[in-house]
Short mmCIF file of C-alpha atoms in Angstrom, two decimals:
data_model
loop_
_atom_site.label_atom_id
_atom_site.label_comp_id
_atom_site.label_asym_id
_atom_site.label_seq_id
_atom_site.Cartn_x
_atom_site.Cartn_y
_atom_site.Cartn_z
CA MET A 1 191.48 -8.03 106.00
CA THR A 2 188.32 -8.97 107.88
CA CYS A 3 187.98 -12.53 109.11
CA ASP A 4 184.50 -13.58 110.20
CA SER A 5 182.77 -16.69 108.90
CA GLY A 6 180.06 -16.85 111.55
CA GLY A 7 181.76 -18.44 114.54
CA ARG A 8 183.32 -21.77 113.65
CA ARG A 9 183.42 -23.11 117.18
CA VAL A 10 179.84 -22.04 117.95
CA PHE A 11 178.68 -23.83 114.80
CA LEU A 12 180.53 -27.02 115.73
CA ALA A 13 179.23 -26.95 119.28
CA ARG A 14 175.69 -26.80 117.95
CA LEU A 15 176.51 -29.58 115.53
CA VAL A 16 177.68 -31.76 118.42
CA ALA A 17 174.52 -30.97 120.39
CA SER A 18 172.39 -32.02 117.43
CA GLY A 19 174.22 -35.36 117.18
CA ALA A 20 175.20 -34.71 113.56
CA GLY A 21 178.73 -34.81 112.14
CA CYS A 22 180.07 -36.48 115.28
CA ALA A 23 183.52 -37.38 114.01
CA LEU A 24 184.54 -33.91 112.82
CA ALA A 25 182.63 -31.90 115.39
CA GLY A 26 183.72 -34.10 118.25
CA ALA A 27 187.38 -33.67 117.32
CA ARG A 28 187.08 -29.89 117.18
CA ALA A 29 185.01 -29.78 120.36
CA LEU A 30 187.91 -31.27 122.28
CA GLY A 31 189.41 -27.78 122.24
CA ALA A 32 192.68 -26.45 120.92
CA GLU A 33 194.86 -27.92 123.67
CA GLU A 34 193.58 -31.45 123.13
CA ALA A 35 193.80 -31.06 119.35
CA GLY A 36 197.54 -30.45 119.68
CA LEU A 37 197.48 -26.64 119.53
CA ASN A 38 199.08 -24.37 122.09
CA PRO A 39 197.06 -21.16 122.56
CA THR A 40 199.52 -18.51 123.76
CA PRO A 41 198.80 -14.76 124.04
CA ALA A 42 199.88 -13.02 120.86
CA ARG A 43 202.43 -10.21 121.22
CA TRP A 44 201.45 -7.90 118.37
CA TRP A 45 197.76 -6.97 118.14
CA LYS A 46 195.22 -4.41 119.32
CA PRO A 47 191.63 -4.71 120.55
CA LEU A 48 188.76 -3.37 118.47
CA PRO A 49 185.11 -2.62 119.36
CA ASP A 50 182.61 -5.46 119.77
CA GLY A 51 185.20 -8.03 120.74
CA TRP A 52 187.13 -7.88 117.47
CA ALA A 53 190.96 -7.89 117.35
CA GLU A 54 193.40 -6.56 114.78
CA CYS A 55 196.53 -8.63 114.23
CA GLY A 56 199.72 -6.62 114.04
CA VAL A 57 202.22 -9.21 112.90
CA CYS A 58 202.00 -8.87 109.10
CA PRO A 59 200.79 -6.24 106.61
CA ARG A 60 197.45 -7.99 106.13
CA ALA A 61 196.45 -6.57 109.54
CA CYS A 62 193.59 -9.09 109.75
CA ARG A 63 190.57 -7.84 111.68
CA ILE A 64 189.29 -10.95 113.44
CA SER A 65 185.95 -11.51 115.12
CA GLU A 66 185.56 -13.71 118.19
CA ASP A 67 186.22 -17.44 117.62
CA GLU A 68 187.76 -16.74 114.21
CA ARG A 69 191.28 -16.74 112.81
CA GLY A 70 193.38 -14.56 110.54
CA THR A 71 194.36 -15.50 107.00
CA CYS A 72 197.39 -17.50 108.11
CA GLY A 73 195.19 -19.78 110.26
CA THR A 74 197.56 -19.58 113.23
CA ARG A 75 196.14 -16.61 115.14
CA GLU A 76 192.72 -16.80 116.81
CA ASN A 77 190.46 -14.34 118.64
CA ARG A 78 189.29 -15.82 121.95
CA GLY A 79 187.08 -13.64 124.04
CA GLY A 80 188.33 -10.47 122.36
CA LYS A 81 192.00 -11.34 122.83
CA LEU A 82 194.37 -12.64 120.16
CA TYR A 83 196.27 -15.89 120.61
CA THR A 84 198.89 -17.67 118.56
CA LEU A 85 198.13 -21.39 118.23
CA VAL A 86 201.59 -22.56 117.16
CA HIS A 87 203.98 -21.38 119.88
CA SER A 88 206.25 -24.32 120.80
CA ARG A 89 204.47 -26.58 118.27
CA PRO A 90 206.83 -27.26 115.35
CA CYS A 91 205.61 -29.60 112.62
CA SER A 92 209.02 -29.99 110.94
CA LEU A 93 212.46 -30.39 112.49
CA ALA A 94 215.80 -31.23 110.89
CA ILE A 95 219.53 -30.58 110.91
CA ASP A 96 220.52 -28.79 107.70
CA PRO A 97 223.67 -27.23 106.30
CA VAL A 98 223.36 -23.44 106.53
CA GLU A 99 223.98 -23.33 102.78
CA LYS A 100 220.54 -24.91 102.28
CA LYS A 101 218.77 -21.84 103.65
CA PRO A 102 220.69 -20.39 101.74
CA PHE A 103 223.00 -18.28 103.86
CA PHE A 104 226.42 -18.02 102.17
CA HIS A 105 227.88 -15.34 104.46
CA VAL A 106 226.87 -16.91 107.76
CA LEU A 107 229.26 -19.49 109.27
CA PRO A 108 230.01 -21.38 106.02
CA GLY A 109 229.97 -25.14 106.44
CA SER A 110 228.08 -25.05 109.72
CA THR A 111 224.75 -26.71 110.51
CA ALA A 112 221.46 -25.30 111.66
CA LEU A 113 218.69 -26.88 113.68
CA SER A 114 215.83 -26.04 111.34
CA LEU A 115 212.21 -25.89 112.36
CA ALA A 116 208.80 -24.72 111.23
CA THR A 117 205.23 -24.56 112.46
CA ALA A 118 202.23 -24.80 110.17
CA GLY A 119 200.98 -21.71 108.35
CA CYS A 120 201.94 -18.85 106.03
CA ASN A 121 200.67 -15.36 105.30
CA LEU A 122 201.17 -15.62 101.51
CA GLU A 123 199.86 -18.11 98.96
CA CYS A 124 202.72 -18.60 96.50
CA LYS A 125 201.79 -20.65 93.46
CA CYS A 126 205.10 -22.53 93.49
CA CYS A 127 205.29 -23.15 97.25
CA GLN A 128 207.72 -26.02 97.87
CA ASN A 129 206.37 -26.85 101.32
CA TRP A 130 202.68 -26.31 100.64
CA GLU A 131 201.64 -29.39 102.64
CA ILE A 132 202.56 -27.57 105.84
CA ALA A 133 202.71 -23.93 104.77
CA GLN A 134 199.20 -23.88 103.36
CA ALA A 135 197.73 -25.99 106.19
CA ARG A 136 196.11 -25.03 109.46
CA PRO A 137 198.00 -26.18 112.56
CA GLU A 138 195.48 -28.89 113.49
CA GLN A 139 195.81 -30.40 110.02
CA VAL A 140 199.44 -31.50 110.35
CA PRO A 141 201.20 -33.58 113.01
CA SER A 142 203.27 -31.46 115.39
CA MET A 143 205.32 -31.87 118.53
CA THR A 144 205.84 -29.86 121.68
CA LEU A 145 209.23 -28.14 121.80
CA THR A 146 209.68 -25.10 123.99
CA PRO A 147 212.28 -22.44 123.16
CA ALA A 148 214.53 -23.85 125.89
CA ASP A 149 214.08 -27.33 124.35
CA VAL A 150 215.03 -26.01 120.91
CA VAL A 151 218.22 -24.40 122.17
CA ALA A 152 219.17 -27.46 124.21
CA LEU A 153 218.66 -29.70 121.18
CA ALA A 154 220.79 -27.44 118.99
CA LYS A 155 223.57 -27.60 121.56
CA ARG A 156 223.34 -31.40 121.75
CA LYS A 157 223.53 -31.66 117.96
CA GLY A 158 226.49 -29.27 117.75
CA ALA A 159 224.51 -26.76 115.67
CA PRO A 160 225.54 -23.13 116.28
CA LEU A 161 222.36 -21.90 114.59
CA VAL A 162 218.60 -22.31 114.87
CA ALA A 163 216.91 -21.61 111.55
CA CYS A 164 213.22 -20.72 111.49
CA THR A 165 212.34 -21.82 108.01
CA TYR A 166 210.35 -24.11 105.66
CA THR A 167 206.98 -22.34 106.12
CA GLU A 168 206.83 -18.67 107.21
CA PRO A 169 208.37 -17.68 110.54
CA VAL A 170 206.53 -14.37 110.55
CA VAL A 171 203.34 -16.23 111.52
CA PHE A 172 205.17 -17.80 114.50
CA SER A 173 207.13 -14.68 115.40
CA GLU A 174 206.48 -15.01 119.14
CA TYR A 175 208.07 -18.45 119.06
CA VAL A 176 211.01 -17.13 116.98
CA LEU A 177 211.57 -14.29 119.39
CA ASP A 178 211.55 -16.53 122.45
CA ILE A 179 213.92 -18.98 120.76
CA ALA A 180 216.29 -16.15 119.87
CA VAL A 181 216.30 -14.78 123.44
CA ALA A 182 216.98 -18.24 124.90
CA GLY A 183 219.60 -18.91 122.23
CA ARG A 184 221.57 -15.74 122.89
CA LYS A 185 221.98 -16.76 126.53
CA ALA A 186 223.38 -20.13 125.43
CA GLY A 187 225.57 -18.96 122.54
CA VAL A 188 223.22 -20.24 119.81
CA ARG A 189 222.23 -17.80 117.08
CA THR A 190 218.78 -17.66 115.51
CA VAL A 191 218.20 -16.88 111.84
CA MET A 192 215.00 -16.37 109.86
CA ILE A 193 214.23 -17.58 106.35
CA SER A 194 211.22 -15.49 105.44
CA ASN A 195 209.10 -13.90 102.75
CA GLY A 196 209.65 -10.55 104.50
CA TYR A 197 205.89 -9.91 104.82
CA VAL A 198 206.03 -8.45 108.31
CA GLN A 199 204.96 -5.25 110.06
CA GLU A 200 207.46 -2.72 111.38
CA GLN A 201 207.16 -3.36 115.14
CA PRO A 202 207.54 -7.16 115.16
CA LEU A 203 210.45 -6.82 112.76
CA ALA A 204 212.16 -4.32 115.09
CA ASP A 205 211.61 -6.63 118.07
CA LEU A 206 212.98 -9.62 116.17
CA CYS A 207 216.01 -7.76 114.85
CA ARG A 208 217.14 -7.02 118.39
CA GLU A 209 217.56 -10.75 119.00
CA ILE A 210 218.16 -12.66 115.74
CA ALA A 211 221.48 -12.88 113.94
CA ALA A 212 220.40 -12.84 110.29
CA TYR A 213 217.35 -12.58 108.07
CA LYS A 214 217.03 -14.06 104.57
CA VAL A 215 214.29 -12.57 102.41
CA ASP A 216 212.68 -14.52 99.59
CA LEU A 217 211.98 -11.72 97.11
CA LYS A 218 209.35 -13.42 94.95
CA GLY A 219 209.62 -10.91 92.14
CA PHE A 220 210.18 -7.24 91.46
CA ASP A 221 207.00 -6.43 89.55
CA ALA A 222 204.06 -5.44 91.74
CA GLY A 223 201.50 -7.08 89.44
CA PHE A 224 203.33 -10.38 89.24
CA PHE A 225 203.90 -10.34 93.01
CA ARG A 226 200.19 -9.84 93.67
CA ARG A 227 199.11 -12.57 91.23
CA HIS A 228 201.74 -15.04 92.42
CA THR A 229 201.51 -14.55 96.19
CA GLY A 230 198.31 -12.65 97.01
CA GLY A 231 200.39 -9.96 98.69
CA GLU A 232 201.81 -6.53 97.93
CA LEU A 233 205.45 -6.10 96.92
CA LYS A 234 205.84 -2.72 98.63
CA HIS A 235 205.69 -4.31 102.09
CA VAL A 236 208.64 -6.62 101.35
CA LEU A 237 210.67 -3.71 100.00
CA ASP A 238 209.93 -1.84 103.21
CA THR A 239 211.20 -4.82 105.19
CA LEU A 240 214.47 -4.82 103.24
CA ARG A 241 214.96 -1.11 103.92
CA ARG A 242 214.23 -1.61 107.62
CA LEU A 243 216.66 -4.55 107.88
CA ARG A 244 219.39 -2.26 106.64
CA ARG A 245 218.48 0.38 109.22
CA HIS A 246 218.49 -2.23 111.99
CA GLY A 247 221.92 -3.46 110.93
CA THR A 248 220.68 -7.07 110.68
CA TRP A 249 222.69 -9.28 108.36
CA THR A 250 220.53 -9.83 105.28
CA GLU A 251 220.66 -12.09 102.25
CA ILE A 252 218.14 -12.13 99.40
CA VAL A 253 216.88 -15.00 97.25
CA ALA A 254 215.16 -14.33 93.94
CA LEU A 255 213.49 -17.43 92.48
CA VAL A 256 213.64 -16.98 88.70
CA ILE A 257 210.51 -18.42 87.05
CA PRO A 258 210.53 -18.77 83.24
CA THR A 259 208.22 -16.31 81.45
CA GLN A 260 206.99 -14.93 84.79
CA ASN A 261 209.72 -12.82 86.44
CA ASP A 262 212.82 -13.51 84.34
CA SER A 263 213.07 -10.41 82.17
CA GLU A 264 216.34 -8.48 82.01
CA ALA A 265 214.49 -5.28 82.87
CA GLU A 266 213.09 -6.76 86.09
CA THR A 267 216.47 -8.16 87.06
CA ARG A 268 218.11 -4.79 86.50
CA ALA A 269 215.47 -3.00 88.55
CA LEU A 270 215.88 -5.48 91.40
CA ALA A 271 219.67 -5.11 91.34
CA ARG A 272 219.48 -1.32 91.42
CA PHE A 273 217.06 -1.40 94.34
CA VAL A 274 219.35 -3.69 96.33
CA ARG A 275 222.42 -1.63 95.47
CA ASP A 276 220.85 1.72 96.39
CA GLU A 277 218.54 0.84 99.29
CA VAL A 278 219.88 -2.34 100.91
CA GLY A 279 223.57 -2.16 100.05
CA PRO A 280 225.87 -3.37 97.25
CA GLU A 281 227.48 -5.98 99.50
CA THR A 282 224.16 -7.69 100.25
CA PRO A 283 224.36 -11.25 98.86
CA VAL A 284 221.71 -11.98 96.22
CA HIS A 285 220.95 -15.55 95.17
CA PHE A 286 219.27 -16.11 91.80
CA THR A 287 217.72 -19.53 92.22
CA ARG A 288 216.54 -22.04 89.65
CA PHE A 289 212.82 -22.80 89.58
CA HIS A 290 211.50 -26.37 89.30
CA PRO A 291 207.81 -27.13 88.69
CA SER A 292 205.87 -27.48 91.94
CA TYR A 293 202.48 -27.00 93.60
CA ARG A 294 200.28 -24.89 91.29
CA LEU A 295 203.00 -24.13 88.74
CA GLN A 296 203.43 -27.55 87.14
CA ASN A 297 203.07 -26.26 83.60
CA LEU A 298 206.36 -24.35 83.39
CA PRO A 299 209.84 -25.76 82.72
CA SER A 300 212.81 -25.48 85.00
CA THR A 301 214.77 -22.24 84.62
CA PRO A 302 217.45 -22.48 81.92
CA VAL A 303 220.90 -22.07 83.44
CA ALA A 304 221.68 -19.47 80.77
CA VAL A 305 218.87 -17.28 82.14
CA LEU A 306 220.30 -17.50 85.65
CA GLU A 307 223.75 -16.63 84.31
CA ARG A 308 222.27 -13.59 82.57
CA CYS A 309 220.63 -12.49 85.84
CA ARG A 310 223.93 -12.80 87.64
CA GLY A 311 225.77 -10.85 84.96
CA VAL A 312 223.19 -8.05 85.01
CA ALA A 313 223.28 -7.77 88.81
CA MET A 314 227.07 -7.68 88.94
CA ALA A 315 227.18 -5.08 86.16
CA GLU A 316 224.86 -2.93 88.30
CA GLY A 317 227.38 -3.04 91.15
CA LEU A 318 226.32 -5.94 93.36
CA ARG A 319 229.44 -7.62 94.70
CA PHE A 320 228.14 -11.00 95.89
CA VAL A 321 225.75 -12.58 93.38
CA TYR A 322 225.13 -16.31 93.53
CA LEU A 323 223.30 -18.98 91.57
CA GLY A 324 221.14 -21.52 93.40
CA ASN A 325 219.92 -25.02 92.55
CA VAL A 326 222.76 -25.44 90.03
CA PRO A 327 225.21 -27.77 91.83
CA GLY A 328 228.80 -27.36 90.74
CA HIS A 329 228.33 -24.03 88.97
CA PRO A 330 231.07 -21.43 89.59
CA GLY A 331 228.29 -19.04 90.60
CA GLU A 332 227.83 -20.96 93.85
CA SER A 333 231.22 -19.88 95.19
CA THR A 334 232.32 -16.72 96.99
CA TYR A 335 234.98 -14.58 95.31
CA CYS A 336 237.07 -11.80 96.77
CA PRO A 337 235.82 -8.47 95.37
CA GLY A 338 239.38 -7.18 95.74
CA CYS A 339 241.57 -9.71 93.94
CA GLY A 340 238.98 -12.05 92.42
CA LYS A 341 240.32 -15.23 94.08
CA VAL A 342 237.91 -17.98 95.20
CA LEU A 343 237.44 -17.75 98.97
CA VAL A 344 234.64 -20.23 99.62
CA ARG A 345 234.22 -22.98 97.06
CA ARG A 346 230.84 -24.73 97.13
CA PHE A 347 229.24 -27.68 95.47
CA GLY A 348 225.49 -27.60 96.07
CA MET A 349 224.98 -27.39 99.81
CA ALA A 350 228.52 -28.51 100.64
CA VAL A 351 231.54 -26.30 101.28
CA ALA A 352 234.53 -27.84 99.51
CA GLU A 353 237.00 -25.17 100.55
CA ASN A 354 236.98 -22.15 102.85
CA ARG A 355 240.05 -19.91 102.56
CA LEU A 356 238.73 -17.01 104.63
CA LYS A 357 240.97 -15.95 107.50
CA ASP A 358 239.08 -14.05 110.19
CA GLY A 359 236.56 -12.93 107.59
CA ALA A 360 239.19 -11.65 105.19
CA CYS A 361 240.87 -12.73 101.95
CA PRO A 362 244.23 -14.39 102.78
CA ASP A 363 245.77 -12.94 99.58
CA CYS A 364 244.82 -9.25 99.55
CA ARG A 365 243.39 -8.96 103.09
CA ARG A 366 240.11 -7.50 101.83
CA ARG A 367 237.49 -8.00 104.52
CA LEU A 368 234.18 -9.52 103.49
CA PRO A 369 230.84 -8.66 105.07
CA GLY A 370 229.05 -11.44 106.94
CA ILE A 371 229.04 -13.52 110.10
CA TRP A 372 232.19 -15.62 110.01
CA SER A 373 232.73 -16.69 113.63
#
């Protein structure tokens, strides 16, 4: 991916000198710091000839000329060196139940300090947070919050987790990593809610510090994935394999979109991949689609389709298969794979009952995989 549109800042500087377009050009000419950005040296990149730089954070591997940015809009070449513009600049901040992420095998019933910066490296047609995910960092209001500030705020709010979520944490991986390092020292765990579109080295660095990684697997057909996201499915599958090798707790969400990725054959292929290459005890959440962003013409997913997906996945040997966006459905709850008893009963994002004892079933003592304490 080559990114060079002729030197945006040079053009604006000339525009200012000419006296034309004063409002827009004047705002940009203030510089990134005054515009609310935070240029910080990027961690994963390499220099190229003639002042170009190649980003190493995601599989797009954008080749960026001076004064230009990569596809995500958050990484800029300045003088032949790559900078992230969103370190310590979240645009969204909230306290959420961990079930909202969703993580069902990570501290059930707990809360997470959730944050995001602007930007994403994919262009999903049904993006729920497109106002910030598909925006450049200077286009949305943001605040300054250092990694130490984030951890201190989580502690004050009684949240044992920091969740990097809402947009795409891969594009603010330096910030995620620094939060995770600070959090470990203070007893606060960091989790990622991600599309999994990340290169091998940043993923390895992140996995040394974070507690869990949830992958939004947008589909299991390469053609659909490319049309729907602008990316390549193989890179996400590589991420899932690597997460297993790193031993990082992983959960998977599959958004089921009517007529697009809801066939029984695709569901079966996905389930077999997870079983064989990620692990049969990896939780998989089949989530109900609702019309949004550029997919307003499709209906919400019928519950019967989600139930069929769950049945297929369980028949293929997956032990923890959940339904999402169907409050009150039995498929939201966690069952013991040994005796079949309900262990964590959920209603939407709320935990109504948690019978786990030290991560095990109190009836048959079968241990369940996850992060329980």
